[in-house]
Structures are given as C-alpha cells and as structure tokens.
CSV table of C-alpha atoms in Angstrom, one decimal:
chain,number,residue,atom,x,y,z
Y,1,MET,CA,18.0,-47.7,-22.1
Y,2,LEU,CA,19.0,-47.7,-25.8
Y,3,GLN,CA,18.0,-51.4,-26.1
Y,4,LYS,CA,14.7,-50.7,-24.4
Y,5,VAL,CA,13.9,-47.7,-26.8
Y,6,SER,CA,15.1,-49.7,-29.8
Y,7,GLY,CA,12.8,-52.6,-28.9
Y,8,PHE,CA,9.9,-50.3,-28.3
Y,9,ILE,CA,10.3,-48.7,-31.7
Y,10,GLU,CA,10.4,-52.1,-33.4
Y,11,MET,CA,7.5,-53.6,-31.4
Y,12,HIS,CA,5.2,-50.7,-32.2
Y,13,GLY,CA,6.5,-50.1,-35.8
Y,14,LEU,CA,7.2,-46.5,-35.1
Y,15,CYS,CA,9.7,-46.0,-37.9
Y,16,LEU,CA,12.4,-47.7,-40.0
Y,17,PRO,CA,16.1,-47.2,-39.5
Y,18,THR,CA,16.2,-45.5,-42.9
Y,19,ASP,CA,13.4,-43.0,-42.1
Y,20,LYS,CA,14.2,-39.3,-41.6
Y,21,ILE,CA,12.8,-37.9,-38.3
Y,22,LEU,CA,12.0,-34.3,-37.3
Y,23,VAL,CA,12.5,-34.1,-33.5
Y,24,ALA,CA,10.6,-31.6,-31.5
Y,25,VAL,CA,13.1,-30.1,-29.1
Y,26,SER,CA,12.4,-27.6,-26.3
Y,27,GLY,CA,15.9,-27.9,-24.8
Y,28,GLY,CA,14.5,-29.6,-21.6
Y,29,ILE,CA,15.8,-32.8,-20.3
Y,30,ASP,CA,13.3,-35.1,-22.1
Y,31,SER,CA,13.8,-33.8,-25.6
Y,32,THR,CA,17.6,-33.4,-25.1
Y,33,VAL,CA,17.7,-37.1,-24.1
Y,34,LEU,CA,15.6,-38.0,-27.2
Y,35,CYS,CA,18.2,-36.4,-29.5
Y,36,GLU,CA,21.0,-38.3,-27.8
Y,37,VAL,CA,19.2,-41.6,-28.0
Y,38,LEU,CA,18.3,-41.2,-31.7
Y,39,HIS,CA,21.9,-40.2,-32.3
Y,40,GLN,CA,23.2,-43.3,-30.5
Y,41,LEU,CA,20.8,-45.5,-32.5
Y,42,LYS,CA,22.1,-43.9,-35.7
Y,43,TYR,CA,18.8,-42.4,-36.9
Y,44,GLU,CA,19.0,-39.4,-39.3
Y,45,PHE,CA,17.1,-36.6,-37.7
Y,46,ALA,CA,16.6,-32.8,-37.7
Y,47,VAL,CA,15.8,-30.5,-34.8
Y,48,ALA,CA,12.7,-28.3,-34.7
Y,49,HIS,CA,12.3,-25.7,-31.9
Y,50,CYS,CA,9.4,-23.3,-31.1
Y,51,ASN,CA,9.9,-20.0,-29.4
Y,52,PHE,CA,6.4,-19.1,-28.1
Y,53,GLY,CA,7.5,-15.7,-26.8
Y,54,LEU,CA,6.3,-16.4,-23.3
Y,55,ARG,CA,9.5,-16.5,-21.2
Y,56,ALA,CA,11.5,-13.4,-22.4
Y,57,GLU,CA,15.2,-13.9,-22.1
Y,58,ASP,CA,14.8,-17.6,-21.0
Y,59,ALA,CA,13.1,-18.3,-24.3
Y,60,GLU,CA,15.9,-16.8,-26.3
Y,61,ALA,CA,18.4,-18.8,-24.3
Y,62,ASP,CA,16.5,-22.0,-24.9
Y,63,GLN,CA,16.5,-21.2,-28.7
Y,64,LEU,CA,20.3,-20.7,-28.7
Y,65,PHE,CA,20.8,-23.8,-26.6
Y,66,VAL,CA,18.8,-26.0,-29.0
Y,67,LYS,CA,20.6,-24.4,-32.0
Y,68,LYS,CA,23.9,-25.5,-30.5
Y,69,LEU,CA,22.5,-28.9,-29.8
Y,70,ALA,CA,21.6,-29.4,-33.4
Y,71,LYS,CA,25.1,-28.3,-34.4
Y,72,LYS,CA,26.5,-30.9,-32.0
Y,73,TYR,CA,24.7,-33.7,-33.8
Y,74,GLU,CA,25.3,-32.1,-37.3
Y,75,ALA,CA,21.5,-32.0,-37.6
Y,76,PRO,CA,19.5,-29.5,-39.7
Y,77,PHE,CA,17.9,-26.9,-37.4
Y,78,PHE,CA,14.4,-25.3,-37.9
Y,79,THR,CA,13.0,-22.7,-35.5
Y,80,GLU,CA,9.9,-20.5,-35.4
Y,81,ASN,CA,8.7,-17.6,-33.3
Y,82,PHE,CA,5.0,-17.4,-32.4
Y,83,ASN,CA,2.8,-14.6,-31.0
Y,84,THR,CA,1.2,-17.2,-28.7
Y,85,ARG,CA,-0.6,-14.7,-26.5
Y,86,ALA,CA,-2.3,-13.0,-29.4
Y,87,PHE,CA,-3.4,-16.3,-30.9
Y,88,ALA,CA,-4.7,-17.5,-27.5
Y,89,GLU,CA,-6.6,-14.3,-27.0
Y,90,GLN,CA,-8.2,-14.3,-30.4
Y,91,GLU,CA,-9.2,-18.0,-30.3
Y,92,LYS,CA,-10.2,-17.9,-26.6
Y,93,LEU,CA,-7.8,-20.7,-25.7
Y,94,SER,CA,-5.5,-21.3,-22.8
Y,95,ILE,CA,-1.9,-20.4,-23.4
Y,96,GLN,CA,-1.0,-24.1,-23.3
Y,97,MET,CA,-3.6,-25.1,-25.8
Y,98,ALA,CA,-2.7,-22.2,-28.1
Y,99,ALA,CA,1.0,-23.3,-28.0
Y,100,ARG,CA,0.1,-26.9,-28.7
Y,101,THR,CA,-2.0,-26.0,-31.7
Y,102,LEU,CA,0.6,-23.7,-33.2
Y,103,ARG,CA,3.4,-26.2,-32.4
Y,104,TYR,CA,1.9,-29.2,-34.2
Y,105,GLU,CA,0.6,-27.2,-37.2
Y,106,TRP,CA,4.2,-25.9,-37.7
Y,107,PHE,CA,5.9,-29.2,-37.2
Y,108,GLU,CA,3.7,-30.8,-39.9
Y,109,GLN,CA,4.4,-27.9,-42.2
Y,110,VAL,CA,8.1,-28.3,-41.8
Y,111,ARG,CA,7.9,-32.1,-42.1
Y,112,GLN,CA,6.1,-31.8,-45.5
Y,113,GLN,CA,8.3,-29.0,-46.8
Y,114,GLU,CA,11.6,-30.5,-45.9
Y,115,GLY,CA,10.7,-34.2,-46.7
Y,116,TYR,CA,10.8,-35.9,-43.3
Y,117,ASP,CA,9.0,-39.1,-42.6
Y,118,TYR,CA,8.0,-38.6,-38.9
Y,119,ILE,CA,7.8,-36.0,-36.1
Y,120,ALA,CA,9.2,-37.4,-32.9
Y,121,THR,CA,8.2,-36.0,-29.5
Y,122,ALA,CA,9.8,-36.8,-26.1
Y,123,HIS,CA,6.8,-38.0,-24.2
Y,124,HIS,CA,7.5,-40.8,-21.7
Y,125,SER,CA,5.5,-43.1,-19.4
Y,126,ASN,CA,5.1,-40.5,-16.7
Y,127,ASP,CA,3.4,-38.3,-19.3
Y,128,THR,CA,0.9,-41.1,-20.0
Y,129,THR,CA,0.0,-41.3,-16.3
Y,130,GLU,CA,-0.5,-37.5,-16.0
Y,131,THR,CA,-2.5,-37.4,-19.2
Y,132,VAL,CA,-4.9,-40.2,-18.1
Y,133,LEU,CA,-5.5,-38.6,-14.7
Y,134,LEU,CA,-6.0,-35.1,-16.2
Y,135,HIS,CA,-8.5,-36.5,-18.7
Y,136,LEU,CA,-10.4,-38.4,-16.0
Y,137,THR,CA,-10.5,-35.3,-13.8
Y,138,LYS,CA,-11.9,-33.1,-16.6
Y,139,GLY,CA,-14.1,-35.7,-18.2
Y,140,THR,CA,-13.2,-37.9,-21.2
Y,141,GLY,CA,-14.2,-40.6,-23.7
Y,142,ILE,CA,-12.4,-43.7,-24.8
Y,143,ALA,CA,-9.6,-41.8,-26.5
Y,144,GLY,CA,-8.8,-39.9,-23.3
Y,145,LEU,CA,-8.2,-43.2,-21.4
Y,146,HIS,CA,-5.7,-44.7,-23.8
Y,147,GLY,CA,-3.2,-42.1,-22.7
Y,148,ILE,CA,-0.6,-41.0,-25.3
Y,149,PRO,CA,-0.4,-43.2,-28.4
Y,150,ALA,CA,3.0,-44.5,-29.4
Y,151,LYS,CA,2.2,-43.6,-32.9
Y,152,ASN,CA,-0.4,-41.2,-34.2
Y,153,GLY,CA,-0.2,-40.6,-38.0
Y,154,ARG,CA,3.2,-39.0,-38.6
Y,155,ILE,CA,3.8,-38.4,-34.9
Y,156,ILE,CA,5.9,-40.9,-33.0
Y,157,ARG,CA,6.9,-41.2,-29.3
Y,158,PRO,CA,10.0,-43.4,-29.0
Y,159,LEU,CA,10.5,-42.8,-25.2
Y,160,LEU,CA,7.0,-43.8,-24.2
Y,161,SER,CA,8.2,-47.0,-22.4
Y,162,ILE,CA,10.8,-45.0,-20.4
Y,163,THR,CA,10.1,-43.4,-17.0
Y,164,LYS,CA,11.4,-40.0,-15.8
Y,165,ASP,CA,13.7,-41.9,-13.4
Y,166,ASP,CA,15.2,-43.7,-16.4
Y,167,ILE,CA,15.8,-40.4,-18.1
Y,168,TYR,CA,17.6,-38.9,-15.0
Y,169,GLU,CA,19.8,-42.0,-14.7
Y,170,TYR,CA,20.7,-41.6,-18.4
Y,171,VAL,CA,21.7,-38.0,-18.2
Y,172,THR,CA,23.8,-38.7,-15.1
Y,173,GLU,CA,25.5,-41.6,-16.8
Y,174,ARG,CA,26.1,-39.7,-20.1
Y,175,LYS,CA,26.8,-36.3,-18.3
Y,176,ILE,CA,24.2,-34.6,-20.6
Y,177,ILE,CA,23.4,-30.9,-20.2
Y,178,TRP,CA,19.9,-29.5,-20.7
Y,179,ARG,CA,17.9,-26.4,-20.1
Y,180,GLU,CA,15.7,-26.4,-17.0
Y,181,ASP,CA,12.2,-24.8,-17.6
Y,182,THR,CA,11.3,-23.3,-14.2
Y,183,SER,CA,7.6,-23.2,-15.2
Y,184,ASN,CA,7.6,-27.0,-14.8
Y,185,GLU,CA,7.8,-26.5,-11.0
Y,186,THR,CA,4.9,-24.1,-10.6
Y,187,THR,CA,1.5,-25.7,-9.7
Y,188,LYS,CA,-0.5,-23.0,-11.4
Y,189,TYR,CA,-0.7,-25.2,-14.5
Y,190,GLN,CA,-3.1,-28.2,-14.2
Y,191,ARG,CA,-0.6,-30.8,-15.4
Y,192,ASN,CA,2.0,-29.7,-12.9
Y,193,LYS,CA,-0.5,-29.8,-10.1
Y,194,ILE,CA,-1.3,-33.5,-11.1
Y,195,ARG,CA,2.5,-34.2,-11.3
Y,196,HIS,CA,3.6,-32.6,-8.0
Y,197,GLU,CA,0.5,-32.9,-5.7
Y,198,VAL,CA,-1.7,-35.8,-6.9
Y,199,ILE,CA,0.6,-38.5,-8.3
Y,200,PRO,CA,2.8,-38.7,-5.1
Y,201,VAL,CA,-0.3,-39.4,-3.1
Y,202,LEU,CA,-1.5,-42.1,-5.5
Y,203,LYS,CA,2.0,-43.7,-5.5
Y,204,GLU,CA,1.7,-44.2,-1.7
Y,205,ILE,CA,-1.2,-46.6,-2.6
Y,206,ASN,CA,0.5,-48.1,-5.7
Y,207,PRO,CA,4.3,-47.5,-6.0
Y,208,ASN,CA,4.1,-49.0,-9.6
Y,209,LEU,CA,1.5,-46.4,-10.7
Y,210,GLU,CA,3.1,-45.6,-14.0
Y,211,GLU,CA,3.4,-49.2,-15.0
Y,212,THR,CA,-0.2,-49.9,-13.9
Y,213,VAL,CA,-1.7,-46.9,-15.8
Y,214,GLN,CA,0.4,-47.8,-18.9
Y,215,GLN,CA,-1.1,-51.4,-18.9
Y,216,SER,CA,-4.6,-50.1,-18.4
Y,217,ALA,CA,-4.2,-47.6,-21.2
Y,218,GLU,CA,-3.1,-50.4,-23.5
Y,219,ARG,CA,-6.2,-52.4,-22.7
Y,220,VAL,CA,-8.4,-49.4,-23.4
Y,221,SER,CA,-6.5,-49.0,-26.7
Y,222,HIS,CA,-7.6,-52.5,-27.8
Y,223,ALA,CA,-11.3,-51.7,-26.9
Y,224,GLU,CA,-10.9,-48.4,-28.8
Y,225,ALA,CA,-9.8,-50.4,-31.9
Y,226,ILE,CA,-13.2,-52.1,-31.9
Y,227,VAL,CA,-15.0,-48.8,-31.8
Y,228,ALA,CA,-12.7,-47.5,-34.5
Y,229,ALA,CA,-13.7,-50.2,-36.9
Y,230,TYR,CA,-17.3,-49.0,-36.6
Y,231,ILE,CA,-16.4,-45.4,-37.0
Y,232,ALA,CA,-14.3,-46.2,-40.1
Y,233,GLN,CA,-17.3,-47.7,-41.7
Y,234,LEU,CA,-19.4,-44.6,-41.0
Y,235,ARG,CA,-16.6,-42.4,-42.2
Y,236,GLU,CA,-16.6,-44.1,-45.5
Y,237,GLN,CA,-20.3,-43.6,-45.9
Y,238,SER,CA,-20.5,-40.0,-44.7
Y,239,ILE,CA,-17.3,-38.1,-45.3
Y,240,LYS,CA,-16.1,-36.6,-48.6
Y,241,GLU,CA,-12.8,-34.6,-48.7
Y,242,THR,CA,-11.9,-31.9,-51.3
Y,243,GLN,CA,-9.2,-29.3,-51.5
Y,244,GLU,CA,-11.5,-26.6,-50.3
Y,245,ALA,CA,-13.4,-28.4,-47.5
Y,246,VAL,CA,-14.5,-31.6,-45.8
Y,247,TYR,CA,-18.2,-32.6,-46.3
Y,248,VAL,CA,-20.1,-34.8,-43.8
Y,249,ALA,CA,-23.4,-36.2,-45.0
Y,250,LEU,CA,-25.9,-36.3,-42.2
Y,251,GLU,CA,-28.2,-39.1,-43.5
Y,252,PRO,CA,-25.9,-42.1,-42.6
Y,253,LEU,CA,-25.4,-40.7,-39.1
Y,254,ARG,CA,-29.1,-40.2,-38.1
Y,255,THR,CA,-29.5,-43.9,-37.3
Y,256,ALA,CA,-26.1,-44.3,-35.6
Y,257,THR,CA,-26.0,-45.7,-32.1
Y,258,GLY,CA,-24.7,-43.1,-29.6
Y,259,LEU,CA,-24.7,-40.2,-32.1
Y,260,PRO,CA,-22.8,-37.7,-29.9
Y,261,VAL,CA,-20.0,-40.2,-29.3
Y,262,VAL,CA,-19.9,-41.3,-33.0
Y,263,LEU,CA,-19.9,-37.7,-34.3
Y,264,HIS,CA,-17.2,-36.8,-31.8
Y,265,GLU,CA,-15.0,-39.6,-33.1
Y,266,LEU,CA,-15.7,-38.6,-36.7
Y,267,LEU,CA,-14.7,-35.0,-35.9
Y,268,ARG,CA,-11.7,-35.9,-33.8
Y,269,PRO,CA,-9.1,-35.1,-36.5
Y,270,TYR,CA,-10.5,-31.5,-36.5
Y,271,ASN,CA,-10.1,-30.9,-32.8
Y,272,PHE,CA,-13.7,-30.4,-31.8
Y,273,THR,CA,-14.5,-30.9,-28.1
Y,274,TYR,CA,-17.3,-33.1,-26.9
Y,275,SER,CA,-19.2,-30.1,-25.5
Y,276,VAL,CA,-19.2,-28.5,-29.0
Y,277,VAL,CA,-20.3,-31.8,-30.5
Y,278,LEU,CA,-23.3,-31.9,-28.2
Y,279,GLU,CA,-24.3,-28.4,-29.3
Y,280,LEU,CA,-23.9,-29.5,-32.9
Y,281,VAL,CA,-26.1,-32.6,-32.4
Y,282,GLU,CA,-28.8,-30.4,-31.0
Y,283,ALA,CA,-28.5,-28.1,-34.1
Y,284,LEU,CA,-28.7,-30.9,-36.7
Y,285,ASP,CA,-32.5,-30.5,-37.2
Y,286,GLY,CA,-32.3,-26.7,-37.1
Y,287,ILE,CA,-31.9,-24.1,-39.8
Y,288,SER,CA,-28.7,-24.0,-41.9
Y,289,GLY,CA,-25.9,-21.6,-41.3
Y,290,LYS,CA,-25.0,-22.2,-37.7
Y,291,GLN,CA,-21.3,-22.2,-37.1
Y,292,PHE,CA,-19.1,-24.2,-34.6
Y,293,GLU,CA,-15.4,-23.7,-34.0
Y,294,SER,CA,-12.4,-25.6,-32.9
Y,295,PRO,CA,-8.8,-24.2,-32.5
Y,296,THR,CA,-8.0,-25.4,-36.0
Y,297,HIS,CA,-11.3,-25.8,-37.9
Y,298,ILE,CA,-14.8,-24.3,-38.5
Y,299,ILE,CA,-18.0,-26.3,-39.1
Y,300,VAL,CA,-21.1,-24.9,-40.7
Y,301,LYS,CA,-24.4,-26.8,-40.7
Y,302,ASP,CA,-25.6,-26.7,-44.3
Y,303,ARG,CA,-28.9,-28.4,-45.0
Y,304,ASP,CA,-28.2,-32.1,-45.1
Y,305,GLN,CA,-24.5,-31.9,-44.5
Y,306,LEU,CA,-21.7,-30.4,-42.4
Y,307,VAL,CA,-19.0,-28.4,-44.1
Y,308,ILE,CA,-15.6,-28.3,-42.4
Y,309,THR,CA,-12.9,-25.7,-43.3
Y,310,GLN,CA,-9.5,-25.1,-41.9
Y,311,ARG,CA,-8.8,-21.9,-39.9
Y,312,ASN,CA,-6.0,-19.7,-41.2
Y,313,LEU,CA,-3.1,-20.0,-38.7
Y,314,SER,CA,-0.5,-18.5,-41.1
Y,315,SER,CA,-0.7,-15.0,-39.5
Y,316,PHE,CA,0.8,-16.5,-36.3
Y,317,GLY,CA,3.7,-18.3,-38.0
Y,318,SER,CA,5.5,-17.8,-41.3
Y,319,ILE,CA,5.8,-19.2,-44.8
Y,320,LEU,CA,9.2,-19.9,-46.4
Y,321,ILE,CA,10.1,-19.1,-50.0
Y,322,HIS,CA,13.1,-21.0,-51.2
Y,323,GLU,CA,15.2,-20.0,-54.1
Y,324,GLY,CA,13.6,-21.2,-57.3
Y,325,ASP,CA,10.1,-21.3,-55.9
Y,326,THR,CA,7.5,-19.9,-58.3
Y,327,ALA,CA,4.6,-19.6,-56.0
Y,328,ALA,CA,3.7,-19.4,-52.3
Y,329,GLU,CA,0.5,-19.3,-50.3
Y,330,ALA,CA,-0.3,-17.6,-46.9
Y,331,GLY,CA,-3.9,-18.0,-45.8
Y,332,ASN,CA,-6.1,-16.4,-48.5
Y,333,LEU,CA,-3.1,-14.8,-50.3
Y,334,THR,CA,-1.2,-16.3,-53.1
Y,335,PHE,CA,2.2,-15.0,-54.4
Y,336,SER,CA,3.6,-15.6,-57.9
Y,337,ILE,CA,7.4,-15.3,-58.2
Y,338,LYS,CA,9.4,-14.6,-61.3
Y,339,TYR,CA,13.2,-14.4,-61.9
Y,340,VAL,CA,14.0,-12.0,-64.7
Y,341,ASP,CA,17.2,-10.6,-66.3
Y,342,ALA,CA,17.5,-6.9,-65.4
Y,343,GLU,CA,18.2,-6.0,-69.0
Y,344,THR,CA,14.8,-7.2,-70.2
Y,345,TYR,CA,12.8,-6.3,-67.1
Y,346,LYS,CA,10.2,-3.6,-67.2
Y,347,LEU,CA,9.7,-2.1,-63.8
Y,348,ASN,CA,6.3,-2.6,-62.2
Y,349,THR,CA,5.6,0.0,-59.5
Y,350,LYS,CA,2.2,-1.2,-58.4
Y,351,PRO,CA,1.9,-1.8,-54.6
Y,352,HIS,CA,0.9,-5.4,-55.0
Y,353,VAL,CA,4.2,-6.1,-56.8
Y,354,ALA,CA,7.7,-6.1,-55.3
Y,355,ALA,CA,10.6,-5.9,-57.7
Y,356,LEU,CA,13.8,-6.8,-55.8
Y,357,ASP,CA,17.5,-7.1,-56.6
Y,358,ALA,CA,18.2,-10.8,-56.4
Y,359,ALA,CA,21.8,-10.2,-55.4
Y,360,GLN,CA,20.6,-8.4,-52.2
Y,361,LEU,CA,18.3,-11.3,-51.2
Y,362,LYS,CA,19.3,-14.2,-48.9
Y,363,PHE,CA,17.1,-17.3,-49.3
Y,364,PRO,CA,15.0,-18.7,-48.0
Y,365,LEU,CA,12.8,-15.6,-47.7
Y,366,LYS,CA,10.1,-15.6,-45.0
Y,367,LEU,CA,6.6,-14.2,-45.1
Y,368,ARG,CA,5.2,-13.4,-41.7
Y,369,SER,CA,3.0,-10.9,-39.9
Y,370,TRP,CA,4.7,-7.6,-39.0
Y,371,GLN,CA,5.6,-7.3,-35.3
Y,372,GLU,CA,6.1,-4.4,-33.0
Y,373,GLY,CA,9.6,-3.0,-33.3
Y,374,ASP,CA,9.8,-4.0,-37.0
Y,375,TRP,CA,11.3,-1.4,-39.3
Y,376,PHE,CA,12.4,-0.9,-42.9
Y,377,VAL,CA,13.7,1.7,-45.2
Y,378,PRO,CA,10.7,2.7,-47.5
Y,379,LEU,CA,11.5,2.9,-51.2
Y,380,GLY,CA,12.6,6.4,-52.1
Y,381,MET,CA,13.9,7.1,-48.5
Y,382,ASN,CA,17.3,6.8,-46.9
Y,383,GLY,CA,16.2,6.6,-43.3
Y,384,LYS,CA,14.6,3.7,-41.5
Y,385,LYS,CA,10.9,3.9,-40.4
Y,386,LYS,CA,9.0,1.7,-37.9
Y,387,ILE,CA,6.3,-0.3,-39.7
Y,388,SER,CA,3.7,0.7,-37.1
Y,389,ASP,CA,4.4,4.4,-38.0
Y,390,PHE,CA,4.4,3.7,-41.7
Y,391,LEU,CA,0.9,2.0,-41.5
Y,392,ILE,CA,-0.4,4.9,-39.5
Y,393,ASP,CA,0.9,7.4,-42.1
Y,394,LYS,CA,-0.7,5.3,-44.8
Y,395,LYS,CA,-4.0,5.4,-42.8
Y,396,VAL,CA,-4.4,1.6,-42.9
Y,397,PRO,CA,-7.5,0.8,-40.8
Y,398,ALA,CA,-6.8,-0.8,-37.4
Y,399,ASN,CA,-8.6,-4.1,-38.3
Y,400,LEU,CA,-6.4,-4.5,-41.4
Y,401,LYS,CA,-3.1,-3.7,-39.7
Y,402,SER,CA,-3.0,-7.1,-38.0
Y,403,GLN,CA,-3.3,-8.7,-41.4
Y,404,THR,CA,-0.3,-6.9,-42.9
Y,405,LEU,CA,2.6,-9.3,-43.9
Y,406,VAL,CA,6.2,-8.6,-44.4
Y,407,LEU,CA,8.8,-10.3,-46.6
Y,408,VAL,CA,12.0,-11.0,-44.7
Y,409,SER,CA,15.4,-11.6,-46.1
Y,410,ASP,CA,17.8,-12.9,-43.4
Y,411,GLN,CA,16.8,-10.4,-40.6
Y,412,SER,CA,15.9,-7.5,-42.9
Y,413,ILE,CA,12.4,-6.6,-44.2
Y,414,ALA,CA,12.5,-6.4,-48.0
Y,415,TRP,CA,8.8,-5.6,-48.6
Y,416,VAL,CA,5.8,-4.5,-46.6
Y,417,VAL,CA,3.5,-6.7,-48.6
Y,418,GLY,CA,0.9,-4.8,-50.6
Y,419,GLN,CA,2.4,-1.4,-49.5
Y,420,ARG,CA,6.1,-0.7,-50.4
Y,421,PRO,CA,9.4,-2.4,-50.9
Y,422,ASP,CA,12.5,-1.6,-48.9
Y,423,ASN,CA,15.0,0.8,-50.5
Y,424,ARG,CA,17.9,-1.5,-49.7
Y,425,PHE,CA,16.5,-4.1,-52.1
Y,426,LYS,CA,15.4,-1.9,-54.9
Y,427,VAL,CA,16.3,-2.6,-58.6
Y,428,SER,CA,19.1,-0.3,-59.7
Y,429,ASP,CA,21.4,0.2,-62.7
Y,430,LYS,CA,23.7,-2.4,-61.0
Y,431,THR,CA,21.1,-5.1,-60.7
Y,432,GLU,CA,21.7,-8.2,-62.9
Y,433,GLN,CA,18.7,-10.3,-62.0
Y,434,VAL,CA,15.2,-9.2,-60.7
Y,435,VAL,CA,13.0,-11.2,-58.4
Y,436,GLU,CA,9.4,-10.0,-59.0
Y,437,ILE,CA,6.8,-11.2,-56.4
Y,438,THR,CA,3.2,-10.5,-57.2
Y,439,LEU,CA,0.4,-10.6,-54.5
Y,440,ASP,CA,-3.0,-11.9,-55.4
Y,441,ARG,CA,-6.0,-12.1,-52.9
Y,442,ARG,CA,-8.3,-15.1,-53.5
C-alpha cells in the first residue's frame, strides 16, 4: 500500500518530499490510516481536527483521540470548535454542507498562518464512486462527473487510488486503532444511502465498480481540461480581483456560447450552485442591486458588472493572536496590539480598549464568539458572572448579542470585547508589562 500511495503522489505531482502537510483528521479509519501512511513515507505533517459540536460526548472523545494521535507522531496539533447548527440555520444549509464550508475555510486559515504547503484529506476511490453517483442523482455538470480530484489548489488526496478494502487490510496488518463514527452507518444521510443501499446493487452488475468509475472520471477530467482552457481565456478578459472584492465584467460574457455553463464555471471558486447561476443569468439585463448568495460569498449585480464579496465566517470560528502580533482582524473588526512597560503606561479605561497584565496571559490568545455557559470576572468584581447575564444587564440588543466576541487566554476569558476586561487580568501595581488591545470597527 505504501508503494501504491507513493507512486500515486509522484504520478499526480501532489507534493514534494520536503513539503509540509496539514492533515485533516477526524479520528475515523480513513484519516487515521492517512497519518500512518504519511509517517511511514517520512513526510513532515501536522494534524488538524474539527469539533462540529454535533455528537456530544462522542465528539469530545474524537477530539481527545486525535490529540493523542498527533502526539504519537510528534506532529503539531490544531483543533477548532464550531457552532455548526447555528451556521447551518443562518445560512439555510444542510448540516453536512455547513460543516464542509466551515471545515475548509478553517483548514486554509491554519495552512496560511502556520506555513504549511498543502492540506491533505483522506478521500479514497470508494469516495469517488459515491460522489459521482450522488452528483448524477441530484444533477451535475462536467465537474460533477470527474469525481474527486487528486489535487485541487492546495488540497491533496494521497489515498485516492486506494479502496476501502485496502484500508481495512492495512489496519489489520498494522493493528491500527481508530474511532468509529456511528453516523456512518445510518442511511438518513444521502451519501450513506448511496454507500449502503445503491452501490451493493450496482456491484452485482459490475464487481469492479470502483475501478470503472475511477477510469470514467479520469476521461471526464481530460474533457474538462478542454473546457477549462476556454474558461481561462474568458476569466482573463472579464475578472478583476482586488482586496475588497472580485469584479466580473459582463460585456465579454454576453457573446459566450452556453452562458449559464460558462458563468457557473467562472463562479465555481465562490461556491455558487447552478440553480443560483440560472437566476443570475435571468437578472443580467435587469436593474442593478439584486443580490445572490452562496455559503461563502455574495454577488451583487451592479450595472455592467458583478461584484463578489466574501461572507464573514469568523463569528463561527476563531482568530488566533500570537505573542508579538501587532494587529488582528475578525470580520469587519480590526484590533491593534501594543506591548508597553507598566512604568510608562497610562491606563486607558474606554470599553473598546483592554489593558491586560502580560504575565497573566497565555499565548496564543483566541478571539471567538461568546457561547452559552461562558463566564468571566468583570473588572471591579471578585465573583464570576455568566456573559449571557452580563449582556442582559448591559441591555445589549438581542441582534447584537450574537456579534459579541470574547478574548480567551488558555481557557479563561480575558475580555468581553468592547464591554469589559476580566478582573483576573487587570493591570495592577505588580504588573511589569501591559498588553493593550484596541478595537476598531471598519
């Protein structure tokens, strides 16, 4: 198996032996095997784990298992907790789509911040079969028929030539332990229904179904490359990217053959569905101002162009502040950070400023949305108070409560952002260095 994976990596140019890889690890059999394979092939990798808050104690056990797995390989460990249900409800997404959106946004954030070259996921050839069948069932374009690409930007899939049977044989041979997700057995999810009820019937017709689908998907990929060349030419003519937005000029597109398909391909990086693109095409000759949404982006039709902006997903994840950082951003908020000797520091008591004792802080600090059950010790008090009660006492409007952030040091809240610091982190006559964090709304 190691030789097969190594050959697949080399054949598809997934990565170099010297590249640093961030591995997405759930704790299940596939991702656990991926860690073992990369370890045996002597790749330098880190482990990234998402806790979506959907499986109660099982999710906590998964998180602990993956943390121990990272320690076993002496690999850096990154983890994040998400309020997936809240995100899914707000964005009107299925739980699975919400989790996928949050997962990949966070993986890329960690990859960039920590200096990794690629994100590796544990998809295998059975996943390709399931994906193609699911896309065919729900309706798809060319991209939906190529299955799962071995390499997509910074995302790589080293196990894509491996079957599930190969994986089971490997764990038996190596005596590898993994966490079993019982949700994989229920057929209430579409992919599981395909896996457990549809594929066994198709394999009665073609026992080599996975191999056949994989070969067909590869042929579709070659056809897709021809289309991609045409799309690339149109992209160069019509798309301009800036820090604030992506602008799509409409004039070069009006004479394009198969405009809905062309526009869908142009907008694919921004996760717009084909049905939304069809609505957009109908609106191209209408008045300006109409808005269209994807899980990650928003398009506004503005006269002779489309304007694409990114949605703010930070309220469902977190932002890390490392020691020495002088600035941080969270959505439309910016934070400036200063490190000042206490002897020369003049205390600023405004609510948008937090003056904290550096010796009491444990970096990296984390900016995140407050959660039910969070508590702190408000400055000037000795007893702890739930943040929910604090915000009620402060008469913070309900629609603004959800936007309130907290600054976390280790497991303790050091500042309810824009409201009040925690008394345990206050500047005192024993303070030697002050960390001053100032909030600015853009």
